[in-house]
Coordinates of C-alpha atoms in Angstrom, one line a residue:
X315 CA 22.9 15.9 3.2
X316 CA 19.2 15.7 2.5
X317 CA 17.5 14.1 -0.4
X318 CA 13.5 14.0 -0.9
X319 CA 12.9 11.7 -3.9
X320 CA 9.7 10.8 -5.7
X321 CA 9.5 7.5 -7.8
X322 CA 6.9 7.0 -10.3
X323 CA 5.9 4.4 -13.0
X324 CA 3.4 1.7 -13.8
X325 CA 3.4 -1.7 -11.8
X326 CA 5.7 -4.3 -13.3
X327 CA 8.6 -1.4 -13.9
X328 CA 10.9 -2.2 -11.5
X329 CA 10.5 0.6 -8.9
X330 CA 11.1 -1.2 -6.0
X331 CA 14.2 -2.5 -7.4
X332 CA 15.4 0.9 -8.0
X333 CA 14.4 2.0 -4.1
X334 CA 16.1 -1.3 -2.9
X335 CA 19.5 -0.3 -4.7
X336 CA 19.5 3.4 -3.3
X337 CA 18.7 2.0 0.1
X338 CA 21.5 -0.2 0.1
X339 CA 23.8 2.8 -1.0
X340 CA 22.4 5.2 1.3
X341 CA 23.1 2.7 4.2
X342 CA 26.5 2.2 2.8
X343 CA 26.9 6.1 3.3
X344 CA 25.4 5.8 7.0
X345 CA 22.0 7.7 5.9
X346 CA 19.2 7.6 7.3
X347 CA 16.1 6.7 5.4
X348 CA 12.5 6.7 4.9
X349 CA 10.3 5.0 2.3
X350 CA 6.6 5.4 2.1
X351 CA 4.9 2.5 0.9
X352 CA 3.8 2.0 -2.9
X353 CA 0.7 3.9 -3.4
X354 CA -1.9 2.7 -6.0
X355 CA -2.1 -0.6 -7.9
X356 CA 1.2 -2.2 -7.9
X357 CA -0.3 -4.9 -10.3
X358 CA 1.1 -4.8 -13.4
X359 CA -0.3 -1.7 -15.4
X360 CA -1.3 0.0 -12.5
X361 CA 0.2 3.5 -11.6
X362 CA 2.9 3.1 -8.9
X363 CA 4.5 5.9 -6.8
X364 CA 6.7 5.9 -3.7
X365 CA 8.6 8.5 -1.2
X366 CA 12.0 7.9 -0.4
X367 CA 13.8 10.3 1.8
X368 CA 17.6 10.3 2.7
X369 CA 19.3 12.4 5.2
X370 CA 22.4 12.6 7.3
X371 CA 19.7 13.6 10.1
X372 CA 17.4 11.6 12.0
X373 CA 13.7 11.6 9.3
X374 CA 10.4 12.7 11.1
X375 CA 8.1 11.4 8.3
X376 CA 8.2 9.4 5.1
X377 CA 5.9 11.8 3.0
X378 CA 7.3 14.4 0.8
X379 CA 5.1 17.5 0.9
X380 CA 4.2 19.4 -2.1
X381 CA 7.1 21.5 -3.2
X382 CA 9.6 19.8 -1.4
X383 CA 10.9 16.8 -3.7
X384 CA 14.5 17.2 -4.6
X385 CA 14.1 14.6 -7.5
X386 CA 11.2 12.7 -9.5
X387 CA 12.5 9.6 -11.0
X388 CA 9.7 8.6 -13.3
X389 CA 9.7 5.3 -15.6
X390 CA 6.5 6.8 -17.2
X391 CA 6.2 10.1 -18.8
X392 CA 2.7 10.9 -18.0
X393 CA 3.2 9.6 -14.4
X394 CA 6.0 12.4 -14.1
X395 CA 3.4 14.6 -15.0
X396 CA 1.4 13.8 -12.1
X397 CA 3.7 14.2 -9.4
X398 CA 5.4 17.7 -10.7
X399 CA 3.5 19.5 -7.8
X400 CA 5.7 17.8 -5.6
X401 CA 8.9 19.1 -7.3
X402 CA 11.1 21.9 -5.9
X403 CA 11.4 25.0 -8.3
X404 CA 15.0 24.1 -8.7
X405 CA 14.2 19.9 -8.4
X406 CA 15.2 17.6 -11.4
X407 CA 13.2 15.3 -13.2
X408 CA 14.7 12.2 -14.8
X409 CA 12.0 10.4 -16.8
X410 CA 11.6 7.9 -19.4
X411 CA 10.6 9.2 -23.1
X412 CA 8.4 6.3 -23.8
X413 CA 5.0 5.8 -22.6
X414 CA 3.4 2.8 -21.3
X415 CA -0.5 3.1 -22.3
X416 CA -2.3 1.6 -19.8
X417 CA -5.7 3.5 -20.1
X418 CA -8.0 4.4 -22.9
X419 CA -7.8 8.1 -22.5
X420 CA -3.9 8.2 -22.4
X421 CA -3.1 11.8 -23.7
X422 CA -1.3 12.4 -27.1
X423 CA 2.5 12.1 -26.4
X424 CA 3.2 15.4 -28.1
X425 CA 1.0 17.0 -25.3
X426 CA 3.0 15.1 -22.3
X427 CA 6.5 16.3 -24.1
X428 CA 4.9 19.9 -24.3
X429 CA 4.2 20.0 -20.5
X430 CA 7.9 18.2 -20.1
X431 CA 9.5 20.8 -22.2
X432 CA 8.5 23.6 -19.8
X433 CA 10.7 22.3 -16.8
X434 CA 14.1 23.6 -16.5
X435 CA 15.9 20.9 -15.0
X436 CA 15.2 17.5 -16.7
X437 CA 16.7 14.2 -18.0
X438 CA 14.1 12.7 -20.5
X439 CA 15.5 9.4 -22.2
X440 CA 14.3 6.2 -23.8
X441 CA 15.3 3.9 -21.1
X442 CA 14.0 0.8 -22.7
X443 CA 16.1 1.5 -26.2
X444 CA 19.3 2.2 -24.2
X445 CA 18.7 -1.0 -21.9
X446 CA 18.2 -3.0 -25.0
X447 CA 21.4 -1.7 -26.5
X448 CA 23.8 -2.5 -23.5
X449 CA 22.2 -5.6 -21.8
X450 CA 18.3 -6.2 -22.0
X451 CA 15.0 -4.6 -22.0
X452 CA 14.6 -6.0 -18.4
X453 CA 17.2 -3.8 -16.8
X454 CA 15.6 -0.4 -18.1
X455 CA 14.9 0.6 -14.6
X456 CA 18.6 0.3 -13.7
X457 CA 19.0 2.5 -16.7
X458 CA 16.7 5.1 -15.2
X459 CA 18.6 4.6 -12.0
X460 CA 22.1 5.7 -13.4
X461 CA 20.2 8.3 -15.2
X462 CA 19.1 9.8 -12.0
X463 CA 22.2 8.6 -10.2
X464 CA 23.8 12.6 -10.6
X465 CA 21.1 13.9 -8.7
X466 CA 20.8 11.8 -5.8
X467 CA 23.5 12.8 -3.4
X468 CA 25.4 9.4 -3.1
X469 CA 28.4 8.5 -4.6
X470 CA 28.1 6.4 -7.8
X471 CA 30.2 3.7 -6.5
X472 CA 28.0 3.3 -3.3
X473 CA 25.2 2.9 -5.7
X474 CA 27.3 0.2 -7.9
X475 CA 27.5 -1.7 -4.7
X476 CA 23.9 -1.3 -4.1
X477 CA 23.2 -3.4 -7.3
X478 CA 25.8 -5.8 -6.3
X479 CA 24.1 -6.5 -2.9
X480 CA 20.9 -6.7 -4.4
X481 CA 21.7 -8.6 -7.2
X482 CA 24.2 -11.0 -6.0
X483 CA 22.0 -13.6 -5.1
X484 CA 20.9 -13.9 -8.7
X485 CA 24.4 -14.6 -10.1
X486 CA 27.4 -12.5 -11.3
X487 CA 25.8 -12.4 -15.0
X488 CA 22.9 -10.6 -13.9
X489 CA 24.8 -8.2 -11.6
X490 CA 27.3 -7.4 -14.7
X491 CA 24.2 -6.7 -16.8
X492 CA 22.9 -4.0 -14.1
X493 CA 26.3 -2.5 -13.7
X494 CA 26.2 -1.8 -17.6
X495 CA 22.6 -0.7 -17.6
X496 CA 23.4 1.5 -14.6
X497 CA 26.5 3.1 -16.4
X498 CA 24.4 3.5 -19.8
X499 CA 22.3 5.6 -17.9
X500 CA 24.8 7.6 -16.0
X501 CA 26.6 8.4 -19.2
X502 CA 23.4 9.7 -21.1
X503 CA 22.5 11.6 -18.2
X504 CA 25.9 13.3 -17.8
X505 CA 25.9 14.5 -21.4
X506 CA 22.0 15.9 -21.3
X507 CA 22.1 17.8 -17.8

């Protein structure tokens, strides 16, 4: 098993929580894991990117070369485009459909969508709307994790366990909210893939 995953978005969207849950699940699976530091401005509103590599064999480098990512998980559609050169030809993109307009010259969302539509393997969903429907807008990142779960290569129940361990100290209500968000994203991805 090997999975090279790029996570991208904007500071404050919860990318590090996604990485933490995947990391917990990977450890439960007995996998090796390397993560590159978050690049960019990890402050609220700045662009953020992280490399996450999982394998059943030791991993030499924490950086994913161009053309080798199996999966891009992006909480922001324009940020997903920035990392497409890293995606394998048969790799998957799982991205939010709603932009986080954090720069004055943000391109028209129609132009961004035109580029996304060219990809053969993608799941595009409005994670905020889904999160609000099943839990709270603050769980949008976990909706995204649920949508990406079928492409990570880790059993879904191990990802659920990762949520229990990461969010457990915040109480059962927070855990249940995140489990609902995870399932909602997963259900959408199953319909769209």
